[in-house]
PDB file of C-alpha atoms in Angstrom:
ATOM      1  CA  MET A   1       1.368 -17.911   7.190  1.00 67.00           C
ATOM      2  CA  ILE A   2       2.955 -19.984   4.403  1.00 74.00           C
ATOM      3  CA  GLU A   3       0.545 -18.561   1.823  1.00 75.00           C
ATOM      4  CA  ASN A   4       2.748 -15.436   1.811  1.00 78.00           C
ATOM      5  CA  LEU A   5       5.833 -17.363   0.672  1.00 82.00           C
ATOM      6  CA  HIS A   6       7.040 -16.712  -2.909  1.00 87.00           C
ATOM      7  CA  PRO A   7       6.173 -19.641  -5.255  1.00 88.00           C
ATOM      8  CA  SER A   8       9.843 -20.300  -6.123  1.00 93.00           C
ATOM      9  CA  TRP A   9      10.625 -20.806  -2.444  1.00 91.00           C
ATOM     10  CA  LYS A  10       7.444 -22.854  -1.847  1.00 88.00           C
ATOM     11  CA  LYS A  11       8.634 -25.220  -4.549  1.00 91.00           C
ATOM     12  CA  MET A  12      12.183 -25.386  -3.188  1.00 91.00           C
ATOM     13  CA  LEU A  13      11.036 -25.855   0.418  1.00 90.00           C
ATOM     14  CA  ALA A  14       7.950 -27.997  -0.263  1.00 89.00           C
ATOM     15  CA  GLY A  15       9.230 -30.891   1.816  1.00 90.00           C
ATOM     16  CA  GLU A  16      10.251 -28.650   4.692  1.00 90.00           C
ATOM     17  CA  ILE A  17       6.992 -26.716   5.087  1.00 90.00           C
ATOM     18  CA  THR A  18       5.022 -29.952   5.469  1.00 91.00           C
ATOM     19  CA  LYS A  19       7.159 -31.331   8.297  1.00 94.00           C
ATOM     20  CA  PRO A  20       5.649 -31.585  11.795  1.00 95.00           C
ATOM     21  CA  TYR A  21       8.062 -29.043  13.326  1.00 93.00           C
ATOM     22  CA  PHE A  22       7.015 -26.436  10.737  1.00 93.00           C
ATOM     23  CA  LYS A  23       3.305 -27.068  11.279  1.00 94.00           C
ATOM     24  CA  LYS A  24       3.924 -26.639  15.024  1.00 95.00           C
ATOM     25  CA  LEU A  25       5.902 -23.457  14.334  1.00 92.00           C
ATOM     26  CA  GLU A  26       3.028 -22.037  12.270  1.00 92.00           C
ATOM     27  CA  LYS A  27       0.576 -22.668  15.117  1.00 94.00           C
ATOM     28  CA  GLU A  28       2.880 -21.183  17.756  1.00 93.00           C
ATOM     29  CA  VAL A  29       3.604 -18.081  15.697  1.00 92.00           C
ATOM     30  CA  ALA A  30      -0.113 -17.574  14.946  1.00 93.00           C
ATOM     31  CA  GLU A  31      -0.842 -17.787  18.667  1.00 95.00           C
ATOM     32  CA  GLU A  32       1.955 -15.321  19.468  1.00 93.00           C
ATOM     33  CA  TYR A  33       0.515 -12.819  16.981  1.00 93.00           C
ATOM     34  CA  LYS A  34      -2.946 -13.216  18.561  1.00 96.00           C
ATOM     35  CA  GLN A  35      -1.709 -12.702  22.137  1.00 95.00           C
ATOM     36  CA  TYR A  36       1.141 -10.220  21.699  1.00 95.00           C
ATOM     37  CA  THR A  37       2.464  -7.535  19.429  1.00 91.00           C
ATOM     38  CA  CYS A  38       4.982  -9.242  17.175  1.00 94.00           C
ATOM     39  CA  TYR A  39       7.192  -8.156  14.330  1.00 90.00           C
ATOM     40  CA  PRO A  40       7.334  -7.976  11.398  1.00 93.00           C
ATOM     41  CA  THR A  41       3.675  -7.800  10.378  1.00 90.00           C
ATOM     42  CA  GLN A  42       2.300 -11.195   9.418  1.00 91.00           C
ATOM     43  CA  GLU A  43       2.255 -10.131   5.774  1.00 92.00           C
ATOM     44  CA  ASN A  44       6.010  -9.461   5.928  1.00 92.00           C
ATOM     45  CA  ILE A  45       7.226 -12.599   7.703  1.00 92.00           C
ATOM     46  CA  PHE A  46       8.491 -13.967   4.379  1.00 93.00           C
ATOM     47  CA  ALA A  47       9.389 -10.600   2.815  1.00 94.00           C
ATOM     48  CA  ALA A  48      13.016 -11.677   2.303  1.00 95.00           C
ATOM     49  CA  PHE A  49      11.844 -14.528   0.073  1.00 95.00           C
ATOM     50  CA  ASN A  50       9.326 -12.391  -1.784  1.00 94.00           C
ATOM     51  CA  PHE A  51      11.828  -9.674  -2.644  1.00 95.00           C
ATOM     52  CA  THR A  52      14.453 -12.253  -3.674  1.00 95.00           C
ATOM     53  CA  PRO A  53      13.103 -15.296  -5.524  1.00 94.00           C
ATOM     54  CA  PHE A  54      15.174 -18.466  -5.279  1.00 94.00           C
ATOM     55  CA  ASP A  55      16.641 -18.316  -8.788  1.00 93.00           C
ATOM     56  CA  ASP A  56      17.595 -14.647  -8.362  1.00 95.00           C
ATOM     57  CA  THR A  57      19.563 -15.177  -5.140  1.00 95.00           C
ATOM     58  CA  LYS A  58      23.192 -14.078  -5.540  1.00 96.00           C
ATOM     59  CA  VAL A  59      24.115 -13.091  -1.976  1.00 95.00           C
ATOM     60  CA  VAL A  60      22.740 -14.221   1.376  1.00 95.00           C
ATOM     61  CA  ILE A  61      23.125 -11.979   4.416  1.00 91.00           C
ATOM     62  CA  ILE A  62      22.166 -13.672   7.646  1.00 91.00           C
ATOM     63  CA  GLY A  63      21.099 -11.805  10.752  1.00 88.00           C
ATOM     64  CA  GLN A  64      19.782 -12.976  14.109  1.00 85.00           C
ATOM     65  CA  ASP A  65      16.149 -12.006  14.451  1.00 81.00           C
ATOM     66  CA  PRO A  66      13.948  -9.074  13.419  1.00 81.00           C
ATOM     67  CA  TYR A  67      14.212  -5.713  15.106  1.00 75.00           C
ATOM     68  CA  HIS A  68      11.834  -5.746  18.054  1.00 87.00           C
ATOM     69  CA  GLY A  69      11.120  -2.008  18.370  1.00 80.00           C
ATOM     70  CA  MET A  70       7.868  -0.477  17.219  1.00 81.00           C
ATOM     71  CA  ASN A  71       7.514  -0.583  13.417  1.00 83.00           C
ATOM     72  CA  GLN A  72      11.221  -1.317  12.875  1.00 87.00           C
ATOM     73  CA  ALA A  73      11.064  -4.821  11.367  1.00 87.00           C
ATOM     74  CA  ASN A  74      10.027  -5.071   7.745  1.00 92.00           C
ATOM     75  CA  GLY A  75      10.925  -8.714   7.083  1.00 89.00           C
ATOM     76  CA  LEU A  76      14.396  -8.044   5.667  1.00 94.00           C
ATOM     77  CA  CYS A  77      17.299  -8.520   8.067  1.00 91.00           C
ATOM     78  CA  PHE A  78      18.969  -5.275   9.146  1.00 91.00           C
ATOM     79  CA  SER A  79      16.463  -3.252   7.091  1.00 92.00           C
ATOM     80  CA  VAL A  80      13.888  -0.723   8.277  1.00 92.00           C
ATOM     81  CA  ASN A  81      11.260   1.201   6.341  1.00 90.00           C
ATOM     82  CA  THR A  82      12.140   4.615   4.952  1.00 88.00           C
ATOM     83  CA  ASP A  83      10.334   6.498   7.727  1.00 90.00           C
ATOM     84  CA  ILE A  84      12.194   4.699  10.552  1.00 89.00           C
ATOM     85  CA  ALA A  85      15.587   5.851  11.819  1.00 88.00           C
ATOM     86  CA  PRO A  86      18.288   3.252  11.134  1.00 89.00           C
ATOM     87  CA  PRO A  87      19.143   1.272  14.300  1.00 88.00           C
ATOM     88  CA  PRO A  88      22.767   1.156  15.524  1.00 87.00           C
ATOM     89  CA  SER A  89      23.500  -2.195  13.840  1.00 86.00           C
ATOM     90  CA  LEU A  90      22.465  -0.804  10.468  1.00 87.00           C
ATOM     91  CA  ILE A  91      24.417   2.403  11.019  1.00 91.00           C
ATOM     92  CA  ASN A  92      27.482   0.242  11.726  1.00 89.00           C
ATOM     93  CA  ILE A  93      26.952  -1.582   8.423  1.00 88.00           C
ATOM     94  CA  PHE A  94      26.713   1.717   6.575  1.00 91.00           C
ATOM     95  CA  LYS A  95      29.894   2.947   8.321  1.00 91.00           C
ATOM     96  CA  GLU A  96      31.792  -0.176   7.270  1.00 89.00           C
ATOM     97  CA  LEU A  97      30.591   0.121   3.680  1.00 89.00           C
ATOM     98  CA  ASN A  98      31.624   3.760   3.673  1.00 90.00           C
ATOM     99  CA  GLN A  99      35.064   3.125   5.193  1.00 91.00           C
ATOM    100  CA  ASP A 100      35.885  -0.018   3.223  1.00 90.00           C
ATOM    101  CA  LEU A 101      34.329   0.749  -0.154  1.00 90.00           C
ATOM    102  CA  ASP A 102      33.657   4.486  -0.049  1.00 91.00           C
ATOM    103  CA  VAL A 103      29.915   3.814  -0.416  1.00 89.00           C
ATOM    104  CA  PRO A 104      28.063   6.991   0.583  1.00 89.00           C
ATOM    105  CA  PHE A 105      25.654   6.838   3.513  1.00 88.00           C
ATOM    106  CA  PRO A 106      22.113   6.209   2.230  1.00 88.00           C
ATOM    107  CA  THR A 107      19.279   8.576   3.095  1.00 87.00           C
ATOM    108  CA  ASN A 108      17.359   5.825   4.919  1.00 90.00           C
ATOM    109  CA  GLY A 109      17.638   2.265   6.215  1.00 90.00           C
ATOM    110  CA  ASP A 110      15.440   0.534   3.650  1.00 93.00           C
ATOM    111  CA  LEU A 111      17.468  -2.300   2.112  1.00 92.00           C
ATOM    112  CA  SER A 112      14.746  -3.504  -0.243  1.00 93.00           C
ATOM    113  CA  ARG A 113      16.818  -2.194  -3.167  1.00 93.00           C
ATOM    114  CA  TRP A 114      19.495  -4.742  -2.199  1.00 93.00           C
ATOM    115  CA  ALA A 115      16.912  -7.514  -2.007  1.00 95.00           C
ATOM    116  CA  LYS A 116      15.578  -6.655  -5.467  1.00 96.00           C
ATOM    117  CA  GLN A 117      19.129  -7.088  -6.798  1.00 95.00           C
ATOM    118  CA  GLY A 118      19.441 -10.639  -5.481  1.00 96.00           C
ATOM    119  CA  VAL A 119      20.521 -10.148  -1.864  1.00 96.00           C
ATOM    120  CA  LEU A 120      18.500 -12.474   0.377  1.00 96.00           C
ATOM    121  CA  LEU A 121      18.275 -10.571   3.680  1.00 95.00           C
ATOM    122  CA  LEU A 122      17.511 -13.528   5.931  1.00 93.00           C
ATOM    123  CA  ASN A 123      17.193 -13.575   9.684  1.00 91.00           C
ATOM    124  CA  ALA A 124      17.839 -16.885  11.451  1.00 88.00           C
ATOM    125  CA  THR A 125      14.529 -16.317  13.257  1.00 90.00           C
ATOM    126  CA  LEU A 126      11.813 -14.663  11.169  1.00 93.00           C
ATOM    127  CA  THR A 127       9.577 -13.313  13.937  1.00 93.00           C
ATOM    128  CA  VAL A 128       9.940 -11.711  17.360  1.00 89.00           C
ATOM    129  CA  ARG A 129       7.741 -10.435  20.173  1.00 91.00           C
ATOM    130  CA  ALA A 130       7.786  -6.658  20.596  1.00 89.00           C
ATOM    131  CA  HIS A 131      10.610  -5.435  22.854  1.00 90.00           C
ATOM    132  CA  GLU A 132      11.836  -9.002  23.527  1.00 86.00           C
ATOM    133  CA  ALA A 133      14.856  -9.794  21.391  1.00 82.00           C
ATOM    134  CA  GLY A 134      15.255 -13.505  20.774  1.00 76.00           C
ATOM    135  CA  SER A 135      11.759 -14.309  22.019  1.00 83.00           C
ATOM    136  CA  HIS A 136      10.931 -16.557  19.048  1.00 80.00           C
ATOM    137  CA  GLN A 137      14.204 -18.439  19.031  1.00 85.00           C
ATOM    138  CA  ARG A 138      14.093 -22.206  19.499  1.00 88.00           C
ATOM    139  CA  LYS A 139      10.548 -22.443  18.131  1.00 85.00           C
ATOM    140  CA  GLY A 140      11.651 -23.950  14.817  1.00 83.00           C
ATOM    141  CA  TRP A 141      12.729 -20.949  12.764  1.00 88.00           C
ATOM    142  CA  GLU A 142      16.400 -21.937  13.026  1.00 90.00           C
ATOM    143  CA  THR A 143      15.638 -25.379  11.589  1.00 92.00           C
ATOM    144  CA  PHE A 144      13.731 -23.755   8.734  1.00 92.00           C
ATOM    145  CA  THR A 145      16.406 -21.183   7.923  1.00 90.00           C
ATOM    146  CA  ASP A 146      19.112 -23.863   8.151  1.00 91.00           C
ATOM    147  CA  GLU A 147      17.201 -25.721   5.444  1.00 92.00           C
ATOM    148  CA  VAL A 148      16.971 -22.540   3.360  1.00 93.00           C
ATOM    149  CA  ILE A 149      20.750 -22.189   3.572  1.00 91.00           C
ATOM    150  CA  LYS A 150      21.282 -25.862   2.706  1.00 91.00           C
ATOM    151  CA  SER A 151      18.931 -25.587  -0.276  1.00 92.00           C
ATOM    152  CA  ILE A 152      20.759 -22.574  -1.635  1.00 93.00           C
ATOM    153  CA  SER A 153      24.146 -24.252  -1.104  1.00 91.00           C
ATOM    154  CA  LYS A 154      22.994 -27.441  -2.805  1.00 92.00           C
ATOM    155  CA  GLU A 155      21.007 -26.033  -5.708  1.00 91.00           C
ATOM    156  CA  ARG A 156      22.767 -22.771  -6.602  1.00 91.00           C
ATOM    157  CA  GLU A 157      26.327 -21.972  -7.609  1.00 88.00           C
ATOM    158  CA  ASN A 158      28.406 -18.872  -6.939  1.00 92.00           C
ATOM    159  CA  VAL A 159      26.230 -17.562  -4.102  1.00 93.00           C
ATOM    160  CA  ILE A 160      28.034 -15.476  -1.495  1.00 91.00           C
ATOM    161  CA  PHE A 161      27.099 -15.893   2.178  1.00 89.00           C
ATOM    162  CA  LEU A 162      27.712 -13.063   4.668  1.00 83.00           C
ATOM    163  CA  LEU A 163      27.243 -13.853   8.355  1.00 75.00           C
ATOM    164  CA  TRP A 164      26.878 -10.577  10.229  1.00 71.00           C
ATOM    165  CA  GLY A 165      27.035 -10.863  14.001  1.00 67.00           C
ATOM    166  CA  GLY A 166      28.001 -13.596  16.419  1.00 68.00           C
ATOM    167  CA  PHE A 167      24.696 -15.418  16.246  1.00 65.00           C
ATOM    168  CA  ALA A 168      24.680 -15.538  12.448  1.00 63.00           C
ATOM    169  CA  LYS A 169      28.238 -16.873  12.392  1.00 65.00           C
ATOM    170  CA  LYS A 170      26.965 -20.014  14.113  1.00 67.00           C
ATOM    171  CA  LYS A 171      25.090 -20.766  10.891  1.00 62.00           C
ATOM    172  CA  SER A 172      28.399 -21.491   9.143  1.00 62.00           C
ATOM    173  CA  LYS A 173      28.243 -25.058  10.411  1.00 59.00           C
TER     174      LYS A 173
END
């Protein structure tokens, strides 16, 4: 699983990804993917990090967990691939951007263009079982993403954090 993590993040999180909880998390997630349909695809678990290298991170948007509907999750929080209809949460984001900043509605829900501009689209939990929201919570992802947030806060300056949703707001601590 960790082999798909961008080298800049591997370096920054080297101590974290060798800890016992993370090794246990890797085993549990691998087993989940063997037994159940899970999202995003294994290749996209770390997509947020691969689209936005550590040194390029300017904004961090934190969501709860990946979309759990068929083919919705692409590894970037709130984002879906171009051929998937935007879910209600993403439509609400687009409405707010339109109302507040007069940003026109995009033609699809793919936010990879944001990620390529330095927006780390990070879910608190990076994987989920199909049709079971929150199913991979409390397995260790929250500890990992807390460390990601701490690393960014400690090592980078002038990074903006946006906590969208009640669950994400708990990360402010």
